[in-house]
Amino acid sequence: MSDIREWLRAQPSLTGAAPTLDLAELPEDPEPLFVDWIGEAAESGVAEPHTATLATVDGDGIPDARTLILKNVDAEGWSFAGARSSRKSQQIAARPAAALNFWWQPLRRAVRVRGMIREASPVESAADLAARSAEARGGIAAGEWVLWRIVATRVEFWQGSADRNHNRIIYRRAEGGWQRTVMGSITGVESDQIVDGRA
C-alpha cells in the first residue's frame, strides 16, 4: 500500500443504518437506555455487542486501552473483570478512573461511559470467576480474579447520521439523580430540545 493517507481518506464511513430514535421517550437514567441499545445491537446481528474498549491511565499519566467483555450493567455501574496481576489492575490501583467505549457500526451507534472504578466484593469476584468455562478459568485462583465496576459520572449515547447531523444524548450525574441533555455533534452546543427539566 503506497499511500496510506489517501487510502484512509477514501474509505467509506457511517455506512450503517441508524434506527429510529425518539428523543421524547428517553429514560431518566442511562442504564435502561444502554440495555435497550445493546439489545437492539444484538437483535440487528452486531457481532459481540458486549465487547468494549476500556481506557485507563497509569501512575505516570500515560493512557492505555484494551478490548474486553462487559460482564454486567446495573444501577451500581458497568462491570468488567481481570487478573489482579494484569497491567489494567495495576493502572486501576494507581488511578481508579476509566472510560468504556462501545461501537456498534451497523447501527451507527456508540456509547461512552466515564467514571470512577470500585472493586466488587471478593464474593462477587469469585462468582464471576466460577461462571467462566473451565478453559477460561485455567489456573487462576479465586483471589487473583477481580470484578470491577465503573461508577459512571457521564454517559454519552451517540447516533451518527450520514449528513453529520449526529445525535448525542448525554447523562451527567447530579445530586439526586441524572441531568440529561441532547447536544449537537457539529457545534458542540446544546440543542433547543432539553429532554430533562433539570438540565
Short mmCIF file of N, CA and C in Angstrom, two decimals, residues 64-164:
data_model
loop_
_atom_site.label_atom_id
_atom_site.label_comp_id
_atom_site.label_asym_id
_atom_site.label_seq_id
_atom_site.Cartn_x
_atom_site.Cartn_y
_atom_site.Cartn_z
N ASP A 64 -3.74 4.11 28.39
CA ASP A 64 -3.66 2.76 27.84
C ASP A 64 -5.08 2.33 27.51
N ALA A 65 -5.23 1.34 26.65
CA ALA A 65 -6.56 0.87 26.27
C ALA A 65 -6.47 -0.58 25.84
N ARG A 66 -7.58 -1.29 26.02
CA ARG A 66 -7.67 -2.68 25.57
C ARG A 66 -9.15 -3.03 25.37
N THR A 67 -9.37 -4.08 24.60
CA THR A 67 -10.73 -4.55 24.35
C THR A 67 -11.06 -5.65 25.35
N LEU A 68 -12.25 -5.58 25.92
CA LEU A 68 -12.67 -6.60 26.88
C LEU A 68 -14.17 -6.83 26.80
N ILE A 69 -14.66 -7.68 27.68
CA ILE A 69 -16.07 -8.07 27.68
C ILE A 69 -16.79 -7.41 28.86
N LEU A 70 -17.93 -6.81 28.58
CA LEU A 70 -18.77 -6.27 29.64
C LEU A 70 -19.44 -7.43 30.38
N LYS A 71 -19.34 -7.44 31.70
CA LYS A 71 -19.90 -8.52 32.50
C LYS A 71 -21.32 -8.25 32.98
N ASN A 72 -21.62 -6.99 33.24
CA ASN A 72 -22.95 -6.65 33.72
C ASN A 72 -23.11 -5.14 33.68
N VAL A 73 -24.34 -4.70 33.67
CA VAL A 73 -24.64 -3.28 33.87
C VAL A 73 -25.91 -3.22 34.71
N ASP A 74 -25.85 -2.44 35.76
CA ASP A 74 -27.00 -2.25 36.63
C ASP A 74 -26.88 -0.88 37.29
N ALA A 75 -27.71 -0.64 38.28
CA ALA A 75 -27.70 0.68 38.93
C ALA A 75 -26.37 1.00 39.60
N GLU A 76 -25.57 -0.04 39.88
CA GLU A 76 -24.27 0.18 40.53
C GLU A 76 -23.17 0.55 39.54
N GLY A 77 -23.34 0.18 38.27
CA GLY A 77 -22.32 0.54 37.30
C GLY A 77 -22.14 -0.49 36.21
N TRP A 78 -21.09 -0.27 35.41
CA TRP A 78 -20.72 -1.15 34.29
C TRP A 78 -19.57 -2.05 34.77
N SER A 79 -19.75 -3.37 34.71
CA SER A 79 -18.80 -4.30 35.32
C SER A 79 -17.91 -4.98 34.28
N PHE A 80 -16.64 -5.16 34.66
CA PHE A 80 -15.68 -5.92 33.86
C PHE A 80 -14.74 -6.62 34.84
N ALA A 81 -13.92 -7.54 34.34
CA ALA A 81 -13.09 -8.33 35.24
C ALA A 81 -11.72 -8.60 34.64
N GLY A 82 -10.82 -9.08 35.49
CA GLY A 82 -9.48 -9.42 35.02
C GLY A 82 -8.61 -9.90 36.17
N ALA A 83 -7.40 -10.28 35.86
CA ALA A 83 -6.47 -10.77 36.87
C ALA A 83 -5.87 -9.61 37.66
N ARG A 84 -5.68 -9.84 38.94
CA ARG A 84 -5.11 -8.80 39.78
C ARG A 84 -3.68 -8.44 39.37
N SER A 85 -3.00 -9.39 38.73
CA SER A 85 -1.62 -9.15 38.30
C SER A 85 -1.53 -8.45 36.95
N SER A 86 -2.67 -8.17 36.32
CA SER A 86 -2.66 -7.58 34.99
C SER A 86 -2.25 -6.11 35.02
N ARG A 87 -1.87 -5.61 33.86
CA ARG A 87 -1.49 -4.20 33.74
C ARG A 87 -2.68 -3.29 34.06
N LYS A 88 -3.86 -3.66 33.60
CA LYS A 88 -5.01 -2.79 33.87
C LYS A 88 -5.29 -2.72 35.37
N SER A 89 -5.08 -3.85 36.08
CA SER A 89 -5.28 -3.83 37.53
C SER A 89 -4.30 -2.89 38.20
N GLN A 90 -3.05 -2.91 37.77
CA GLN A 90 -2.04 -2.01 38.33
C GLN A 90 -2.38 -0.55 38.04
N GLN A 91 -2.88 -0.29 36.84
CA GLN A 91 -3.25 1.08 36.48
C GLN A 91 -4.47 1.55 37.27
N ILE A 92 -5.43 0.66 37.47
CA ILE A 92 -6.61 1.00 38.26
C ILE A 92 -6.22 1.30 39.70
N ALA A 93 -5.29 0.52 40.23
CA ALA A 93 -4.83 0.76 41.60
C ALA A 93 -4.16 2.13 41.72
N ALA A 94 -3.43 2.53 40.68
CA ALA A 94 -2.73 3.81 40.70
C ALA A 94 -3.68 4.98 40.49
N ARG A 95 -4.63 4.80 39.57
CA ARG A 95 -5.58 5.86 39.26
C ARG A 95 -6.94 5.22 38.98
N PRO A 96 -7.81 5.15 39.98
CA PRO A 96 -9.07 4.42 39.85
C PRO A 96 -10.16 5.17 39.09
N ALA A 97 -9.85 5.53 37.86
CA ALA A 97 -10.83 6.15 36.97
C ALA A 97 -10.64 5.54 35.59
N ALA A 98 -11.72 5.47 34.81
CA ALA A 98 -11.62 4.83 33.50
C ALA A 98 -12.76 5.28 32.60
N ALA A 99 -12.65 4.87 31.34
CA ALA A 99 -13.71 5.12 30.36
C ALA A 99 -13.92 3.85 29.54
N LEU A 100 -15.16 3.59 29.20
CA LEU A 100 -15.53 2.48 28.32
C LEU A 100 -16.11 3.05 27.04
N ASN A 101 -15.80 2.43 25.92
CA ASN A 101 -16.37 2.86 24.64
C ASN A 101 -16.92 1.64 23.90
N PHE A 102 -18.19 1.71 23.55
CA PHE A 102 -18.85 0.68 22.75
C PHE A 102 -19.12 1.26 21.36
N TRP A 103 -18.88 0.45 20.32
CA TRP A 103 -19.10 0.91 18.94
C TRP A 103 -19.85 -0.18 18.20
N TRP A 104 -21.08 0.14 17.77
CA TRP A 104 -21.92 -0.79 17.03
C TRP A 104 -22.11 -0.24 15.62
N GLN A 105 -21.16 -0.51 14.77
CA GLN A 105 -21.07 0.10 13.44
C GLN A 105 -22.32 -0.07 12.59
N PRO A 106 -22.92 -1.28 12.52
CA PRO A 106 -24.09 -1.41 11.64
C PRO A 106 -25.25 -0.48 12.01
N LEU A 107 -25.28 -0.03 13.26
CA LEU A 107 -26.35 0.86 13.71
C LEU A 107 -25.90 2.32 13.82
N ARG A 108 -24.65 2.58 13.47
CA ARG A 108 -24.08 3.93 13.62
C ARG A 108 -24.20 4.43 15.05
N ARG A 109 -23.98 3.55 16.00
CA ARG A 109 -24.16 3.92 17.40
C ARG A 109 -22.90 3.67 18.22
N ALA A 110 -22.68 4.56 19.17
CA ALA A 110 -21.59 4.40 20.12
C ALA A 110 -22.07 4.86 21.49
N VAL A 111 -21.46 4.28 22.52
CA VAL A 111 -21.74 4.70 23.89
C VAL A 111 -20.41 4.89 24.61
N ARG A 112 -20.28 6.02 25.29
CA ARG A 112 -19.09 6.29 26.10
C ARG A 112 -19.50 6.40 27.57
N VAL A 113 -18.77 5.68 28.41
CA VAL A 113 -19.04 5.68 29.85
C VAL A 113 -17.77 6.15 30.56
N ARG A 114 -17.88 7.17 31.40
CA ARG A 114 -16.73 7.67 32.16
C ARG A 114 -17.09 7.68 33.64
N GLY A 115 -16.10 7.37 34.48
CA GLY A 115 -16.36 7.41 35.91
C GLY A 115 -15.23 6.84 36.73
N MET A 116 -15.51 6.67 38.01
CA MET A 116 -14.55 6.11 38.95
C MET A 116 -14.76 4.60 39.06
N ILE A 117 -13.70 3.90 39.41
CA ILE A 117 -13.74 2.45 39.49
C ILE A 117 -13.80 2.00 40.94
N ARG A 118 -14.69 1.06 41.20
CA ARG A 118 -14.77 0.42 42.51
C ARG A 118 -14.61 -1.09 42.34
N GLU A 119 -13.87 -1.67 43.24
CA GLU A 119 -13.68 -3.12 43.21
C GLU A 119 -14.88 -3.79 43.87
N ALA A 120 -15.40 -4.83 43.23
CA ALA A 120 -16.52 -5.57 43.80
C ALA A 120 -16.05 -6.40 44.99
N SER A 121 -16.97 -6.98 45.71
CA SER A 121 -16.62 -7.79 46.87
C SER A 121 -15.91 -9.06 46.43
N PRO A 122 -15.12 -9.68 47.32
CA PRO A 122 -14.48 -10.96 46.98
C PRO A 122 -15.48 -12.03 46.57
N VAL A 123 -16.66 -12.01 47.18
CA VAL A 123 -17.69 -13.00 46.82
C VAL A 123 -18.14 -12.80 45.38
N GLU A 124 -18.36 -11.55 44.97
CA GLU A 124 -18.78 -11.27 43.60
C GLU A 124 -17.68 -11.64 42.61
N SER A 125 -16.43 -11.32 42.96
CA SER A 125 -15.32 -11.65 42.06
C SER A 125 -15.18 -13.16 41.91
N ALA A 126 -15.32 -13.90 43.02
CA ALA A 126 -15.22 -15.35 42.96
C ALA A 126 -16.36 -15.94 42.14
N ALA A 127 -17.56 -15.36 42.26
CA ALA A 127 -18.70 -15.85 41.49
C ALA A 127 -18.49 -15.61 40.00
N ASP A 128 -17.89 -14.48 39.64
CA ASP A 128 -17.61 -14.21 38.23
C ASP A 128 -16.60 -15.21 37.68
N LEU A 129 -15.57 -15.51 38.46
CA LEU A 129 -14.58 -16.49 38.02
C LEU A 129 -15.22 -17.86 37.85
N ALA A 130 -16.08 -18.24 38.80
CA ALA A 130 -16.72 -19.55 38.74
C ALA A 130 -17.64 -19.67 37.53
N ALA A 131 -18.18 -18.55 37.05
CA ALA A 131 -19.09 -18.57 35.91
C ALA A 131 -18.36 -18.77 34.59
N ARG A 132 -17.03 -18.60 34.58
CA ARG A 132 -16.26 -18.80 33.37
C ARG A 132 -16.11 -20.29 33.08
N SER A 133 -15.87 -20.61 31.83
CA SER A 133 -15.65 -22.01 31.47
C SER A 133 -14.36 -22.51 32.10
N ALA A 134 -14.23 -23.84 32.19
CA ALA A 134 -13.02 -24.41 32.77
C ALA A 134 -11.79 -23.98 31.99
N GLU A 135 -11.92 -23.89 30.67
CA GLU A 135 -10.79 -23.46 29.84
C GLU A 135 -10.42 -22.01 30.14
N ALA A 136 -11.43 -21.17 30.32
CA ALA A 136 -11.18 -19.75 30.58
C ALA A 136 -10.62 -19.53 31.99
N ARG A 137 -11.03 -20.38 32.93
CA ARG A 137 -10.51 -20.22 34.29
C ARG A 137 -9.04 -20.58 34.35
N GLY A 138 -8.64 -21.61 33.61
CA GLY A 138 -7.24 -22.02 33.61
C GLY A 138 -6.77 -22.29 35.02
N GLY A 139 -5.63 -21.75 35.38
CA GLY A 139 -5.10 -21.93 36.73
C GLY A 139 -5.29 -20.72 37.61
N ILE A 140 -6.28 -19.87 37.28
CA ILE A 140 -6.48 -18.64 38.05
C ILE A 140 -7.10 -18.97 39.41
N ALA A 141 -6.47 -18.52 40.46
CA ALA A 141 -7.01 -18.70 41.80
C ALA A 141 -8.10 -17.66 42.06
N ALA A 142 -9.03 -18.03 42.94
CA ALA A 142 -10.17 -17.14 43.21
C ALA A 142 -9.71 -15.76 43.66
N GLY A 143 -8.71 -15.68 44.50
CA GLY A 143 -8.25 -14.39 44.99
C GLY A 143 -7.50 -13.56 43.97
N GLU A 144 -7.14 -14.19 42.83
CA GLU A 144 -6.39 -13.49 41.79
C GLU A 144 -7.31 -12.82 40.79
N TRP A 145 -8.60 -13.19 40.81
CA TRP A 145 -9.56 -12.66 39.84
C TRP A 145 -10.36 -11.53 40.47
N VAL A 146 -10.52 -10.43 39.74
CA VAL A 146 -11.18 -9.25 40.30
C VAL A 146 -12.30 -8.79 39.37
N LEU A 147 -13.42 -8.47 39.98
CA LEU A 147 -14.53 -7.83 39.27
C LEU A 147 -14.55 -6.36 39.68
N TRP A 148 -14.55 -5.48 38.69
CA TRP A 148 -14.61 -4.04 38.95
C TRP A 148 -15.89 -3.45 38.37
N ARG A 149 -16.27 -2.28 38.87
CA ARG A 149 -17.38 -1.52 38.31
C ARG A 149 -16.94 -0.09 38.03
N ILE A 150 -17.34 0.40 36.87
CA ILE A 150 -17.22 1.84 36.63
C ILE A 150 -18.50 2.49 37.13
N VAL A 151 -18.35 3.31 38.14
CA VAL A 151 -19.49 4.08 38.66
C VAL A 151 -19.54 5.35 37.82
N ALA A 152 -20.45 5.38 36.89
CA ALA A 152 -20.45 6.42 35.86
C ALA A 152 -20.75 7.80 36.42
N THR A 153 -20.01 8.78 35.94
CA THR A 153 -20.32 10.19 36.19
C THR A 153 -20.85 10.86 34.93
N ARG A 154 -20.58 10.23 33.78
CA ARG A 154 -21.04 10.77 32.49
C ARG A 154 -21.22 9.62 31.52
N VAL A 155 -22.36 9.56 30.86
CA VAL A 155 -22.63 8.55 29.85
C VAL A 155 -23.16 9.25 28.61
N GLU A 156 -22.51 9.03 27.49
CA GLU A 156 -22.93 9.66 26.24
C GLU A 156 -23.37 8.61 25.23
N PHE A 157 -24.56 8.79 24.69
CA PHE A 157 -25.10 7.94 23.62
C PHE A 157 -25.01 8.73 22.32
N TRP A 158 -24.34 8.16 21.34
CA TRP A 158 -24.09 8.85 20.07
C TRP A 158 -24.70 8.04 18.94
N GLN A 159 -25.51 8.69 18.12
CA GLN A 159 -26.05 8.05 16.93
C GLN A 159 -25.69 8.89 15.72
N GLY A 160 -24.93 8.29 14.81
CA GLY A 160 -24.42 9.02 13.67
C GLY A 160 -25.42 9.17 12.54
N SER A 161 -25.20 10.20 11.74
CA SER A 161 -26.03 10.48 10.58
C SER A 161 -25.12 10.75 9.39
N ALA A 162 -25.52 10.28 8.21
CA ALA A 162 -24.70 10.47 7.02
C ALA A 162 -24.47 11.95 6.70
N ASP A 163 -25.42 12.81 7.10
CA ASP A 163 -25.25 14.24 6.84
C ASP A 163 -24.49 14.95 7.97
N ARG A 164 -23.94 14.14 8.87
CA ARG A 164 -23.15 14.62 10.01
C ARG A 164 -23.98 15.39 11.04
#
